[in-house]
JSON list of C-alpha atoms and ligand atoms in Angstrom, two decimals:
[
{"chain": "C", "resi": 214, "resn": "UNK", "atom": "CA", "xyz": [0.00, 140.60, -0.34]},
{"chain": "C", "resi": 215, "resn": "UNK", "atom": "CA", "xyz": [-0.85, 138.39, -3.66]},
{"chain": "C", "resi": 216, "resn": "UNK", "atom": "CA", "xyz": [-1.22, 139.40, -6.94]},
{"chain": "C", "resi": 217, "resn": "UNK", "atom": "CA", "xyz": [-3.01, 138.31, -9.04]},
{"chain": "C", "resi": 218, "resn": "UNK", "atom": "CA", "xyz": [-6.95, 138.56, -10.65]},
{"chain": "C", "resi": 219, "resn": "UNK", "atom": "CA", "xyz": [-9.66, 136.79, -8.55]},
{"chain": "C", "resi": 220, "resn": "UNK", "atom": "CA", "xyz": [-11.28, 133.96, -10.51]},
{"chain": "C", "resi": 221, "resn": "UNK", "atom": "CA", "xyz": [-15.01, 134.03, -9.73]},
{"chain": "C", "resi": 222, "resn": "UNK", "atom": "CA", "xyz": [-17.52, 131.73, -8.05]},
{"chain": "C", "resi": 223, "resn": "UNK", "atom": "CA", "xyz": [-20.41, 130.17, -9.64]},
{"chain": "C", "resi": 224, "resn": "UNK", "atom": "CA", "xyz": [-21.00, 127.38, -8.24]},
{"chain": "C", "resi": 225, "resn": "UNK", "atom": "CA", "xyz": [-24.91, 127.44, -6.54]},
{"chain": "C", "resi": 226, "resn": "UNK", "atom": "CA", "xyz": [-25.11, 130.25, -3.60]},
{"chain": "C", "resi": 227, "resn": "UNK", "atom": "CA", "xyz": [-27.86, 130.49, -0.71]},
{"chain": "C", "resi": 228, "resn": "UNK", "atom": "CA", "xyz": [-28.04, 135.08, -0.18]},
{"chain": "C", "resi": 229, "resn": "UNK", "atom": "CA", "xyz": [-28.38, 134.88, 4.19]},
{"chain": "C", "resi": 230, "resn": "UNK", "atom": "CA", "xyz": [-29.26, 138.88, 3.24]},
{"chain": "C", "resi": 231, "resn": "UNK", "atom": "CA", "xyz": [-31.34, 140.78, 0.65]},
{"chain": "C", "resi": 232, "resn": "UNK", "atom": "CA", "xyz": [-34.45, 142.98, 0.46]},
{"chain": "C", "resi": 233, "resn": "UNK", "atom": "CA", "xyz": [-36.72, 144.27, -1.69]},
{"chain": "C", "resi": 234, "resn": "UNK", "atom": "CA", "xyz": [-38.96, 147.61, -1.35]},
{"chain": "C", "resi": 235, "resn": "UNK", "atom": "CA", "xyz": [-38.22, 150.92, -1.25]},
{"chain": "C", "resi": 236, "resn": "UNK", "atom": "CA", "xyz": [-35.71, 153.01, 0.57]},
{"chain": "C", "resi": 237, "resn": "UNK", "atom": "CA", "xyz": [-36.15, 156.57, 0.19]},
{"chain": "C", "resi": 238, "resn": "UNK", "atom": "CA", "xyz": [-33.98, 158.93, 1.45]},
{"chain": "C", "resi": 239, "resn": "UNK", "atom": "CA", "xyz": [-30.61, 159.29, 1.32]},
{"chain": "C", "resi": 240, "resn": "UNK", "atom": "CA", "xyz": [-30.24, 155.39, 0.01]},
{"chain": "C", "resi": 241, "resn": "UNK", "atom": "CA", "xyz": [-32.24, 156.37, -2.92]},
{"chain": "C", "resi": 242, "resn": "UNK", "atom": "CA", "xyz": [-32.88, 152.69, -4.21]},
{"chain": "C", "resi": 243, "resn": "UNK", "atom": "CA", "xyz": [-34.99, 150.53, -4.99]},
{"chain": "C", "resi": 244, "resn": "UNK", "atom": "CA", "xyz": [-36.08, 146.87, -6.20]},
{"chain": "C", "resi": 245, "resn": "UNK", "atom": "CA", "xyz": [-39.39, 144.13, -6.54]},
{"chain": "C", "resi": 246, "resn": "UNK", "atom": "CA", "xyz": [-39.61, 140.90, -6.06]},
{"chain": "C", "resi": 247, "resn": "UNK", "atom": "CA", "xyz": [-39.45, 139.24, -9.82]},
{"chain": "C", "resi": 248, "resn": "UNK", "atom": "CA", "xyz": [-36.02, 141.89, -9.74]},
{"chain": "C", "resi": 249, "resn": "UNK", "atom": "CA", "xyz": [-34.36, 140.14, -6.81]},
{"chain": "C", "resi": 250, "resn": "UNK", "atom": "CA", "xyz": [-35.74, 136.64, -8.28]},
{"chain": "C", "resi": 251, "resn": "UNK", "atom": "CA", "xyz": [-33.87, 137.24, -11.96]},
{"chain": "C", "resi": 252, "resn": "UNK", "atom": "CA", "xyz": [-30.56, 138.85, -10.37]},
{"chain": "C", "resi": 253, "resn": "UNK", "atom": "CA", "xyz": [-30.30, 135.47, -8.32]},
{"chain": "C", "resi": 254, "resn": "UNK", "atom": "CA", "xyz": [-30.86, 134.01, -10.99]},
{"chain": "C", "resi": 255, "resn": "UNK", "atom": "CA", "xyz": [-27.39, 135.49, -12.72]},
{"chain": "C", "resi": 256, "resn": "UNK", "atom": "CA", "xyz": [-25.36, 134.32, -10.43]},
{"chain": "C", "resi": 257, "resn": "UNK", "atom": "CA", "xyz": [-26.69, 130.94, -8.92]},
{"chain": "C", "resi": 258, "resn": "UNK", "atom": "CA", "xyz": [-28.84, 131.96, -5.86]},
{"chain": "C", "resi": 259, "resn": "UNK", "atom": "CA", "xyz": [-31.07, 128.96, -5.12]},
{"chain": "C", "resi": 260, "resn": "UNK", "atom": "CA", "xyz": [-32.32, 131.57, -2.07]},
{"chain": "C", "resi": 261, "resn": "UNK", "atom": "CA", "xyz": [-32.27, 134.10, 0.14]},
{"chain": "C", "resi": 262, "resn": "UNK", "atom": "CA", "xyz": [-32.96, 135.94, 3.54]},
{"chain": "C", "resi": 263, "resn": "UNK", "atom": "CA", "xyz": [-35.71, 138.44, 2.29]},
{"chain": "C", "resi": 264, "resn": "UNK", "atom": "CA", "xyz": [-36.78, 141.04, 5.19]},
{"chain": "C", "resi": 265, "resn": "UNK", "atom": "CA", "xyz": [-37.67, 145.30, 5.06]},
{"chain": "C", "resi": 266, "resn": "UNK", "atom": "CA", "xyz": [-39.52, 146.91, 7.16]},
{"chain": "C", "resi": 267, "resn": "UNK", "atom": "CA", "xyz": [-42.80, 146.39, 5.71]},
{"chain": "C", "resi": 268, "resn": "UNK", "atom": "CA", "xyz": [-43.47, 143.28, 6.44]},
{"chain": "C", "resi": 269, "resn": "UNK", "atom": "CA", "xyz": [-46.62, 143.09, 4.57]},
{"chain": "C", "resi": 270, "resn": "UNK", "atom": "CA", "xyz": [-44.64, 143.25, 0.57]},
{"chain": "C", "resi": 271, "resn": "UNK", "atom": "CA", "xyz": [-42.49, 140.27, 2.42]},
{"chain": "C", "resi": 272, "resn": "UNK", "atom": "CA", "xyz": [-44.96, 138.00, 3.25]},
{"chain": "C", "resi": 273, "resn": "UNK", "atom": "CA", "xyz": [-46.66, 138.48, -0.53]},
{"chain": "C", "resi": 274, "resn": "UNK", "atom": "CA", "xyz": [-42.94, 138.19, -2.03]},
{"chain": "C", "resi": 275, "resn": "UNK", "atom": "CA", "xyz": [-42.25, 134.63, -0.44]},
{"chain": "C", "resi": 276, "resn": "UNK", "atom": "CA", "xyz": [-45.96, 133.65, -1.12]},
{"chain": "C", "resi": 277, "resn": "UNK", "atom": "CA", "xyz": [-45.51, 134.28, -4.97]},
{"chain": "C", "resi": 278, "resn": "UNK", "atom": "CA", "xyz": [-41.21, 133.03, -4.41]},
{"chain": "C", "resi": 279, "resn": "UNK", "atom": "CA", "xyz": [-41.62, 130.29, -2.33]},
{"chain": "C", "resi": 280, "resn": "UNK", "atom": "CA", "xyz": [-38.67, 128.36, -4.48]},
{"chain": "C", "resi": 281, "resn": "UNK", "atom": "CA", "xyz": [-36.88, 131.68, -4.05]},
{"chain": "C", "resi": 282, "resn": "UNK", "atom": "CA", "xyz": [-37.42, 134.45, -0.76]},
{"chain": "C", "resi": 283, "resn": "UNK", "atom": "CA", "xyz": [-36.88, 133.09, 3.12]},
{"chain": "C", "resi": 284, "resn": "UNK", "atom": "CA", "xyz": [-39.04, 135.71, 4.60]},
{"chain": "C", "resi": 285, "resn": "UNK", "atom": "CA", "xyz": [-37.31, 136.84, 7.82]},
{"chain": "C", "resi": 286, "resn": "UNK", "atom": "CA", "xyz": [-39.71, 139.15, 10.08]},
{"chain": "C", "resi": 287, "resn": "UNK", "atom": "CA", "xyz": [-39.05, 143.03, 11.26]},
{"chain": "C", "resi": 288, "resn": "UNK", "atom": "CA", "xyz": [-40.08, 143.99, 13.82]},
{"chain": "C", "resi": 289, "resn": "UNK", "atom": "CA", "xyz": [-39.35, 148.09, 15.54]},
{"chain": "C", "resi": 290, "resn": "UNK", "atom": "CA", "xyz": [-38.99, 146.37, 19.67]},
{"chain": "C", "resi": 291, "resn": "UNK", "atom": "CA", "xyz": [-39.95, 149.83, 20.25]},
{"chain": "C", "resi": 292, "resn": "UNK", "atom": "CA", "xyz": [-43.26, 148.83, 19.34]},
{"chain": "C", "resi": 293, "resn": "UNK", "atom": "CA", "xyz": [-43.32, 146.39, 23.35]},
{"chain": "C", "resi": 294, "resn": "UNK", "atom": "CA", "xyz": [-46.33, 144.06, 22.92]},
{"chain": "C", "resi": 295, "resn": "UNK", "atom": "CA", "xyz": [-47.07, 144.57, 18.89]},
{"chain": "C", "resi": 296, "resn": "UNK", "atom": "CA", "xyz": [-43.33, 143.88, 18.63]},
{"chain": "C", "resi": 297, "resn": "UNK", "atom": "CA", "xyz": [-43.89, 140.49, 19.31]},
{"chain": "C", "resi": 298, "resn": "UNK", "atom": "CA", "xyz": [-46.67, 139.70, 17.97]},
{"chain": "C", "resi": 299, "resn": "UNK", "atom": "CA", "xyz": [-46.17, 140.42, 14.59]},
{"chain": "C", "resi": 300, "resn": "UNK", "atom": "CA", "xyz": [-42.89, 137.88, 15.26]},
{"chain": "C", "resi": 301, "resn": "UNK", "atom": "CA", "xyz": [-45.55, 134.93, 16.35]},
{"chain": "C", "resi": 302, "resn": "UNK", "atom": "CA", "xyz": [-47.96, 135.71, 13.87]},
{"chain": "C", "resi": 303, "resn": "UNK", "atom": "CA", "xyz": [-44.65, 136.24, 11.10]},
{"chain": "C", "resi": 304, "resn": "UNK", "atom": "CA", "xyz": [-43.52, 133.02, 12.03]},
{"chain": "C", "resi": 305, "resn": "UNK", "atom": "CA", "xyz": [-46.64, 130.63, 12.75]},
{"chain": "C", "resi": 306, "resn": "UNK", "atom": "CA", "xyz": [-48.71, 132.21, 11.20]},
{"chain": "C", "resi": 307, "resn": "UNK", "atom": "CA", "xyz": [-46.88, 133.10, 7.43]},
{"chain": "C", "resi": 308, "resn": "UNK", "atom": "CA", "xyz": [-44.20, 131.00, 8.23]},
{"chain": "C", "resi": 309, "resn": "UNK", "atom": "CA", "xyz": [-40.70, 133.04, 8.15]},
{"chain": "C", "resi": 310, "resn": "UNK", "atom": "CA", "xyz": [-38.25, 131.27, 8.90]},
{"chain": "C", "resi": 311, "resn": "UNK", "atom": "CA", "xyz": [-35.81, 134.50, 11.17]},
{"chain": "C", "resi": 312, "resn": "UNK", "atom": "CA", "xyz": [-35.71, 137.15, 12.55]},
{"chain": "C", "resi": 313, "resn": "UNK", "atom": "CA", "xyz": [-34.66, 140.60, 11.15]},
{"chain": "C", "resi": 314, "resn": "UNK", "atom": "CA", "xyz": [-33.11, 143.15, 13.78]},
{"chain": "C", "resi": 315, "resn": "UNK", "atom": "CA", "xyz": [-32.55, 146.70, 12.68]},
{"chain": "C", "resi": 316, "resn": "UNK", "atom": "CA", "xyz": [-30.95, 149.22, 15.91]},
{"chain": "C", "resi": 317, "resn": "UNK", "atom": "CA", "xyz": [-29.64, 151.48, 14.07]},
{"chain": "C", "resi": 318, "resn": "UNK", "atom": "CA", "xyz": [-32.62, 152.21, 12.06]},
{"chain": "C", "resi": 319, "resn": "UNK", "atom": "CA", "xyz": [-35.31, 151.87, 14.53]},
{"chain": "C", "resi": 320, "resn": "UNK", "atom": "CA", "xyz": [-32.93, 153.67, 17.45]},
{"chain": "C", "resi": 321, "resn": "UNK", "atom": "CA", "xyz": [-32.13, 151.13, 20.35]},
{"chain": "C", "resi": 322, "resn": "UNK", "atom": "CA", "xyz": [-29.62, 148.39, 22.07]},
{"chain": "C", "resi": 323, "resn": "UNK", "atom": "CA", "xyz": [-29.16, 145.21, 20.89]},
{"chain": "C", "resi": 324, "resn": "UNK", "atom": "CA", "xyz": [-29.42, 144.36, 24.95]},
{"chain": "C", "resi": 325, "resn": "UNK", "atom": "CA", "xyz": [-31.26, 146.57, 26.17]},
{"chain": "C", "resi": 326, "resn": "UNK", "atom": "CA", "xyz": [-34.73, 144.75, 27.85]},
{"chain": "C", "resi": 327, "resn": "UNK", "atom": "CA", "xyz": [-37.57, 145.03, 25.39]},
{"chain": "C", "resi": 328, "resn": "UNK", "atom": "CA", "xyz": [-35.82, 142.93, 22.47]},
{"chain": "C", "resi": 329, "resn": "UNK", "atom": "CA", "xyz": [-36.02, 139.84, 24.96]},
{"chain": "C", "resi": 330, "resn": "UNK", "atom": "CA", "xyz": [-39.61, 139.26, 24.39]},
{"chain": "C", "resi": 331, "resn": "UNK", "atom": "CA", "xyz": [-38.85, 139.24, 20.43]},
{"chain": "C", "resi": 332, "resn": "UNK", "atom": "CA", "xyz": [-35.20, 136.09, 21.57]},
{"chain": "C", "resi": 333, "resn": "UNK", "atom": "CA", "xyz": [-37.72, 134.36, 23.59]},
{"chain": "C", "resi": 334, "resn": "UNK", "atom": "CA", "xyz": [-40.06, 134.03, 19.99]},
{"chain": "C", "resi": 335, "resn": "UNK", "atom": "CA", "xyz": [-36.30, 132.82, 18.30]},
{"chain": "C", "resi": 336, "resn": "UNK", "atom": "CA", "xyz": [-35.69, 130.11, 20.80]},
{"chain": "C", "resi": 337, "resn": "UNK", "atom": "CA", "xyz": [-39.00, 129.16, 21.37]},
{"chain": "C", "resi": 338, "resn": "UNK", "atom": "CA", "xyz": [-39.29, 128.43, 17.24]},
{"chain": "C", "resi": 339, "resn": "UNK", "atom": "CA", "xyz": [-35.90, 127.98, 16.67]},
{"chain": "C", "resi": 340, "resn": "UNK", "atom": "CA", "xyz": [-34.68, 130.44, 14.24]},
{"chain": "C", "resi": 341, "resn": "UNK", "atom": "CA", "xyz": [-32.07, 132.47, 13.58]},
{"chain": "C", "resi": 342, "resn": "UNK", "atom": "CA", "xyz": [-32.75, 136.53, 14.64]},
{"chain": "C", "resi": 343, "resn": "UNK", "atom": "CA", "xyz": [-30.01, 138.68, 11.66]},
{"chain": "C", "resi": 344, "resn": "UNK", "atom": "CA", "xyz": [-28.94, 141.74, 13.09]},
{"chain": "C", "resi": 345, "resn": "UNK", "atom": "CA", "xyz": [-27.32, 144.86, 12.10]},
{"chain": "C", "resi": 346, "resn": "UNK", "atom": "CA", "xyz": [-24.23, 145.39, 12.55]},
{"chain": "C", "resi": 347, "resn": "UNK", "atom": "CA", "xyz": [-20.86, 148.43, 11.88]},
{"chain": "C", "resi": 348, "resn": "UNK", "atom": "CA", "xyz": [-22.77, 152.39, 13.16]},
{"chain": "C", "resi": 349, "resn": "UNK", "atom": "CA", "xyz": [-23.37, 153.58, 16.87]},
{"chain": "C", "resi": 350, "resn": "UNK", "atom": "CA", "xyz": [-24.46, 154.50, 18.61]},
{"chain": "C", "resi": 351, "resn": "UNK", "atom": "CA", "xyz": [-27.16, 151.53, 17.79]},
{"chain": "C", "resi": 352, "resn": "UNK", "atom": "CA", "xyz": [-24.57, 149.11, 16.48]},
{"chain": "C", "resi": 353, "resn": "UNK", "atom": "CA", "xyz": [-21.44, 148.10, 17.32]},
{"chain": "C", "resi": 354, "resn": "UNK", "atom": "CA", "xyz": [-20.31, 144.51, 17.73]},
{"chain": "C", "resi": 355, "resn": "UNK", "atom": "CA", "xyz": [-19.50, 144.67, 21.59]},
{"chain": "C", "resi": 356, "resn": "UNK", "atom": "CA", "xyz": [-23.15, 145.53, 22.11]},
{"chain": "C", "resi": 357, "resn": "UNK", "atom": "CA", "xyz": [-24.60, 142.34, 19.46]},
{"chain": "C", "resi": 358, "resn": "UNK", "atom": "CA", "xyz": [-22.47, 140.09, 21.73]},
{"chain": "C", "resi": 359, "resn": "UNK", "atom": "CA", "xyz": [-23.29, 141.10, 24.69]},
{"chain": "C", "resi": 360, "resn": "UNK", "atom": "CA", "xyz": [-26.60, 140.29, 24.02]},
{"chain": "C", "resi": 361, "resn": "UNK", "atom": "CA", "xyz": [-25.77, 136.72, 22.85]},
{"chain": "C", "resi": 362, "resn": "UNK", "atom": "CA", "xyz": [-24.70, 136.26, 25.71]},
{"chain": "C", "resi": 363, "resn": "UNK", "atom": "CA", "xyz": [-27.87, 136.71, 26.95]},
{"chain": "C", "resi": 364, "resn": "UNK", "atom": "CA", "xyz": [-29.44, 134.29, 24.82]},
{"chain": "C", "resi": 365, "resn": "UNK", "atom": "CA", "xyz": [-26.22, 131.55, 23.89]},
{"chain": "C", "resi": 366, "resn": "UNK", "atom": "CA", "xyz": [-28.83, 128.77, 22.53]},
{"chain": "C", "resi": 367, "resn": "UNK", "atom": "CA", "xyz": [-30.17, 131.94, 20.23]},
{"chain": "C", "resi": 368, "resn": "UNK", "atom": "CA", "xyz": [-28.84, 131.85, 17.10]},
{"chain": "C", "resi": 369, "resn": "UNK", "atom": "CA", "xyz": [-27.99, 135.52, 15.80]},
{"chain": "C", "resi": 370, "resn": "UNK", "atom": "CA", "xyz": [-26.45, 136.47, 12.15]},
{"chain": "C", "resi": 371, "resn": "UNK", "atom": "CA", "xyz": [-24.07, 139.68, 12.74]},
{"chain": "C", "resi": 372, "resn": "UNK", "atom": "CA", "xyz": [-25.04, 141.03, 9.63]},
{"chain": "C", "resi": 373, "resn": "UNK", "atom": "CA", "xyz": [-22.16, 142.93, 7.42]},
{"chain": "C", "resi": 374, "resn": "UNK", "atom": "CA", "xyz": [-19.80, 141.18, 10.41]},
{"chain": "C", "resi": 375, "resn": "UNK", "atom": "CA", "xyz": [-18.94, 145.47, 11.66]},
{"chain": "C", "resi": 376, "resn": "UNK", "atom": "CA", "xyz": [-19.24, 147.21, 8.51]},
{"chain": "C", "resi": 377, "resn": "UNK", "atom": "CA", "xyz": [-17.27, 149.64, 6.79]},
{"chain": "C", "resi": 378, "resn": "UNK", "atom": "CA", "xyz": [-14.68, 150.12, 9.65]},
{"chain": "C", "resi": 379, "resn": "UNK", "atom": "CA", "xyz": [-11.34, 148.40, 10.35]},
{"chain": "C", "resi": 380, "resn": "UNK", "atom": "CA", "xyz": [-11.38, 148.39, 14.78]},
{"chain": "C", "resi": 381, "resn": "UNK", "atom": "CA", "xyz": [-15.45, 147.37, 13.98]},
{"chain": "C", "resi": 382, "resn": "UNK", "atom": "CA", "xyz": [-15.03, 144.76, 11.49]},
{"chain": "C", "resi": 383, "resn": "UNK", "atom": "CA", "xyz": [-12.28, 143.35, 13.66]},
{"chain": "C", "resi": 384, "resn": "UNK", "atom": "CA", "xyz": [-14.34, 143.51, 17.11]},
{"chain": "C", "resi": 385, "resn": "UNK", "atom": "CA", "xyz": [-17.36, 141.09, 14.33]},
{"chain": "C", "resi": 386, "resn": "UNK", "atom": "CA", "xyz": [-14.75, 139.00, 14.46]},
{"chain": "C", "resi": 387, "resn": "UNK", "atom": "CA", "xyz": [-13.35, 139.35, 18.11]},
{"chain": "C", "resi": 388, "resn": "UNK", "atom": "CA", "xyz": [-17.05, 138.64, 19.87]},
{"chain": "C", "resi": 389, "resn": "UNK", "atom": "CA", "xyz": [-17.58, 135.68, 17.54]},
{"chain": "C", "resi": 390, "resn": "UNK", "atom": "CA", "xyz": [-15.05, 133.94, 18.33]},
{"chain": "C", "resi": 391, "resn": "UNK", "atom": "CA", "xyz": [-15.58, 134.16, 21.99]},
{"chain": "C", "resi": 392, "resn": "UNK", "atom": "CA", "xyz": [-19.57, 133.11, 21.64]},
{"chain": "C", "resi": 393, "resn": "UNK", "atom": "CA", "xyz": [-20.23, 130.29, 19.88]},
{"chain": "C", "resi": 394, "resn": "UNK", "atom": "CA", "xyz": [-24.02, 131.92, 18.30]},
{"chain": "C", "resi": 395, "resn": "UNK", "atom": "CA", "xyz": [-22.24, 134.82, 16.36]},
{"chain": "C", "resi": 396, "resn": "UNK", "atom": "CA", "xyz": [-21.94, 134.14, 12.99]},
{"chain": "C", "resi": 397, "resn": "UNK", "atom": "CA", "xyz": [-20.58, 136.64, 10.60]},
{"chain": "C", "resi": 398, "resn": "UNK", "atom": "CA", "xyz": [-21.98, 137.81, 7.54]},
{"chain": "C", "resi": 399, "resn": "UNK", "atom": "CA", "xyz": [-20.35, 139.33, 4.81]},
{"chain": "C", "resi": 400, "resn": "UNK", "atom": "CA", "xyz": [-22.52, 141.96, 3.01]},
{"chain": "C", "resi": 401, "resn": "UNK", "atom": "CA", "xyz": [-20.61, 145.36, 2.86]},
{"chain": "C", "resi": 402, "resn": "UNK", "atom": "CA", "xyz": [-17.66, 144.62, 4.40]},
{"chain": "C", "resi": 403, "resn": "UNK", "atom": "CA", "xyz": [-14.31, 146.21, 2.47]},
{"chain": "C", "resi": 404, "resn": "UNK", "atom": "CA", "xyz": [-11.98, 144.00, 3.42]},
{"chain": "C", "resi": 405, "resn": "UNK", "atom": "CA", "xyz": [-10.98, 140.59, 1.75]},
{"chain": "C", "resi": 406, "resn": "UNK", "atom": "CA", "xyz": [-8.20, 139.80, 4.63]},
{"chain": "C", "resi": 407, "resn": "UNK", "atom": "CA", "xyz": [-11.32, 139.87, 6.88]},
{"chain": "C", "resi": 408, "resn": "UNK", "atom": "CA", "xyz": [-12.93, 136.84, 4.97]},
{"chain": "C", "resi": 409, "resn": "UNK", "atom": "CA", "xyz": [-9.80, 135.12, 4.76]},
{"chain": "C", "resi": 410, "resn": "UNK", "atom": "CA", "xyz": [-9.82, 136.23, 8.94]},
{"chain": "C", "resi": 411, "resn": "UNK", "atom": "CA", "xyz": [-13.00, 135.67, 10.19]},
{"chain": "C", "resi": 412, "resn": "UNK", "atom": "CA", "xyz": [-12.50, 132.08, 8.95]},
{"chain": "C", "resi": 413, "resn": "UNK", "atom": "CA", "xyz": [-9.27, 131.04, 10.43]},
{"chain": "C", "resi": 414, "resn": "UNK", "atom": "CA", "xyz": [-10.15, 132.72, 13.33]},
{"chain": "C", "resi": 415, "resn": "UNK", "atom": "CA", "xyz": [-14.21, 132.14, 14.08]},
{"chain": "C", "resi": 416, "resn": "UNK", "atom": "CA", "xyz": [-14.53, 128.74, 11.89]},
{"chain": "C", "resi": 417, "resn": "UNK", "atom": "CA", "xyz": [-15.47, 128.00, 8.56]},
{"chain": "C", "resi": 418, "resn": "UNK", "atom": "CA", "xyz": [-18.96, 126.99, 9.25]},
{"chain": "C", "resi": 419, "resn": "UNK", "atom": "CA", "xyz": [-19.83, 130.72, 10.99]},
{"chain": "C", "resi": 420, "resn": "UNK", "atom": "CA", "xyz": [-19.13, 133.16, 8.05]},
{"chain": "C", "resi": 421, "resn": "UNK", "atom": "CA", "xyz": [-21.64, 133.34, 5.08]},
{"chain": "C", "resi": 422, "resn": "UNK", "atom": "CA", "xyz": [-22.44, 135.18, 2.17]},
{"chain": "C", "resi": 423, "resn": "UNK", "atom": "CA", "xyz": [-24.53, 137.71, 1.53]},
{"chain": "C", "resi": 424, "resn": "UNK", "atom": "CA", "xyz": [-25.50, 141.01, -1.12]},
{"chain": "C", "resi": 425, "resn": "UNK", "atom": "CA", "xyz": [-27.48, 142.99, 0.94]},
{"chain": "C", "resi": 426, "resn": "UNK", "atom": "CA", "xyz": [-29.08, 143.52, -2.44]},
{"chain": "C", "resi": 427, "resn": "UNK", "atom": "CA", "xyz": [-30.27, 146.42, -3.18]},
{"chain": "C", "resi": 428, "resn": "UNK", "atom": "CA", "xyz": [-28.00, 148.25, -1.69]},
{"chain": "C", "resi": 429, "resn": "UNK", "atom": "CA", "xyz": [-25.25, 145.97, -2.54]},
{"chain": "C", "resi": 430, "resn": "UNK", "atom": "CA", "xyz": [-24.27, 144.82, -6.16]},
{"chain": "C", "resi": 431, "resn": "UNK", "atom": "CA", "xyz": [-23.62, 140.70, -5.75]},
{"chain": "C", "resi": 432, "resn": "UNK", "atom": "CA", "xyz": [-21.18, 140.66, -8.15]},
{"chain": "C", "resi": 433, "resn": "UNK", "atom": "CA", "xyz": [-18.86, 143.45, -5.96]},
{"chain": "C", "resi": 434, "resn": "UNK", "atom": "CA", "xyz": [-19.66, 140.47, -2.91]},
{"chain": "C", "resi": 435, "resn": "UNK", "atom": "CA", "xyz": [-18.96, 137.71, -4.26]},
{"chain": "C", "resi": 436, "resn": "UNK", "atom": "CA", "xyz": [-15.76, 138.90, -5.93]},
{"chain": "C", "resi": 437, "resn": "UNK", "atom": "CA", "xyz": [-14.43, 140.19, -2.49]},
{"chain": "C", "resi": 438, "resn": "UNK", "atom": "CA", "xyz": [-14.38, 136.57, -1.10]},
{"chain": "C", "resi": 439, "resn": "UNK", "atom": "CA", "xyz": [-13.05, 135.04, -4.19]},
{"chain": "C", "resi": 440, "resn": "UNK", "atom": "CA", "xyz": [-10.30, 137.07, -3.33]},
{"chain": "C", "resi": 441, "resn": "UNK", "atom": "CA", "xyz": [-9.96, 136.21, 0.29]},
{"chain": "C", "resi": 442, "resn": "UNK", "atom": "CA", "xyz": [-7.73, 133.10, -1.01]},
{"chain": "C", "resi": 443, "resn": "UNK", "atom": "CA", "xyz": [-10.40, 130.38, 0.66]},
{"chain": "C", "resi": 444, "resn": "UNK", "atom": "CA", "xyz": [-9.76, 127.11, -0.97]},
{"chain": "C", "resi": 445, "resn": "UNK", "atom": "CA", "xyz": [-12.64, 125.12, -2.81]},
{"chain": "C", "resi": 446, "resn": "UNK", "atom": "CA", "xyz": [-14.55, 123.75, -0.07]},
{"chain": "C", "resi": 447, "resn": "UNK", "atom": "CA", "xyz": [-14.14, 127.24, 1.69]},
{"chain": "C", "resi": 448, "resn": "UNK", "atom": "CA", "xyz": [-15.89, 128.47, -0.75]},
{"chain": "C", "resi": 449, "resn": "UNK", "atom": "CA", "xyz": [-18.70, 125.78, -1.01]},
{"chain": "C", "resi": 450, "resn": "UNK", "atom": "CA", "xyz": [-19.56, 126.97, 2.99]},
{"chain": "C", "resi": 451, "resn": "UNK", "atom": "CA", "xyz": [-18.92, 131.11, 2.34]},
{"chain": "C", "resi": 452, "resn": "UNK", "atom": "CA", "xyz": [-21.21, 130.67, -0.26]},
{"chain": "C", "resi": 453, "resn": "UNK", "atom": "CA", "xyz": [-24.13, 127.80, -0.01]},
{"chain": "C", "resi": 454, "resn": "UNK", "atom": "CA", "xyz": [-23.30, 125.10, 3.07]},
{"chain": "C", "resi": 455, "resn": "UNK", "atom": "CA", "xyz": [-23.38, 126.99, 6.05]},
{"chain": "C", "resi": 456, "resn": "UNK", "atom": "CA", "xyz": [-26.04, 129.41, 5.13]},
{"chain": "C", "resi": 457, "resn": "UNK", "atom": "CA", "xyz": [-27.33, 125.73, 4.75]},
{"chain": "C", "resi": 458, "resn": "UNK", "atom": "CA", "xyz": [-26.61, 124.27, 8.33]},
{"chain": "C", "resi": 459, "resn": "UNK", "atom": "CA", "xyz": [-27.90, 127.39, 9.85]},
{"chain": "C", "resi": 460, "resn": "UNK", "atom": "CA", "xyz": [-30.08, 129.36, 8.51]},
{"chain": "C", "resi": 461, "resn": "UNK", "atom": "CA", "xyz": [-32.64, 126.27, 8.65]},
{"chain": "C", "resi": 462, "resn": "UNK", "atom": "CA", "xyz": [-33.87, 126.31, 4.82]},
{"chain": "S", "resi": 291, "resn": "LIG", "atom": "ZN1", "xyz": [-29.76, 145.27, 3.68]}
]
């Protein structure tokens, strides 16, 4: 163990995972576009990938803050053709630049055939697919790996890189190591050591910062990365350059 107080990285950032809207029930969270923009300013975040289950709310926010927000469409594959049509409309007409899938929230397995038409659209529009990871039974890294294996030319961002469970985090790293179309996003993942391990094992270009605001406070998410013992070049990559290169911002 290395003993020392980490210095916070003040450089520019891209947030690969942010929300606005209301998350009721157990979460009890809420935030507005204005609040998120103000928060981004505090932490020198230049752009955020924005998604929420109410896609219209995201569309309005992106129209209002085109410099700050990049819209991701959030379909529910259980809706069949309706979800594919939503994806097409968002990518073509609203100029959204990514797709978000939440297998746990919407109750489907990542590699289920109902997801394939959505992946075909991702391929056609050349946009990344960000997928929530870290909770059984629907969003485990191994299952996301099965999907990534079937769509090797589609960029998949594994959100939370396994989330709160050490075994899942290990699996996220191993799955991404095996499949180079998988990128890891760090929000909500508690182990600073795994940030460093992912950079070393998966690759310096394939790990990126995300806050998952308002679920997590950026200060905590940023400081965890700053505790990982990365050098200046690696910090610039994980906080900014990797998302810029990969997500097409
Ligand atoms: Zn989230």
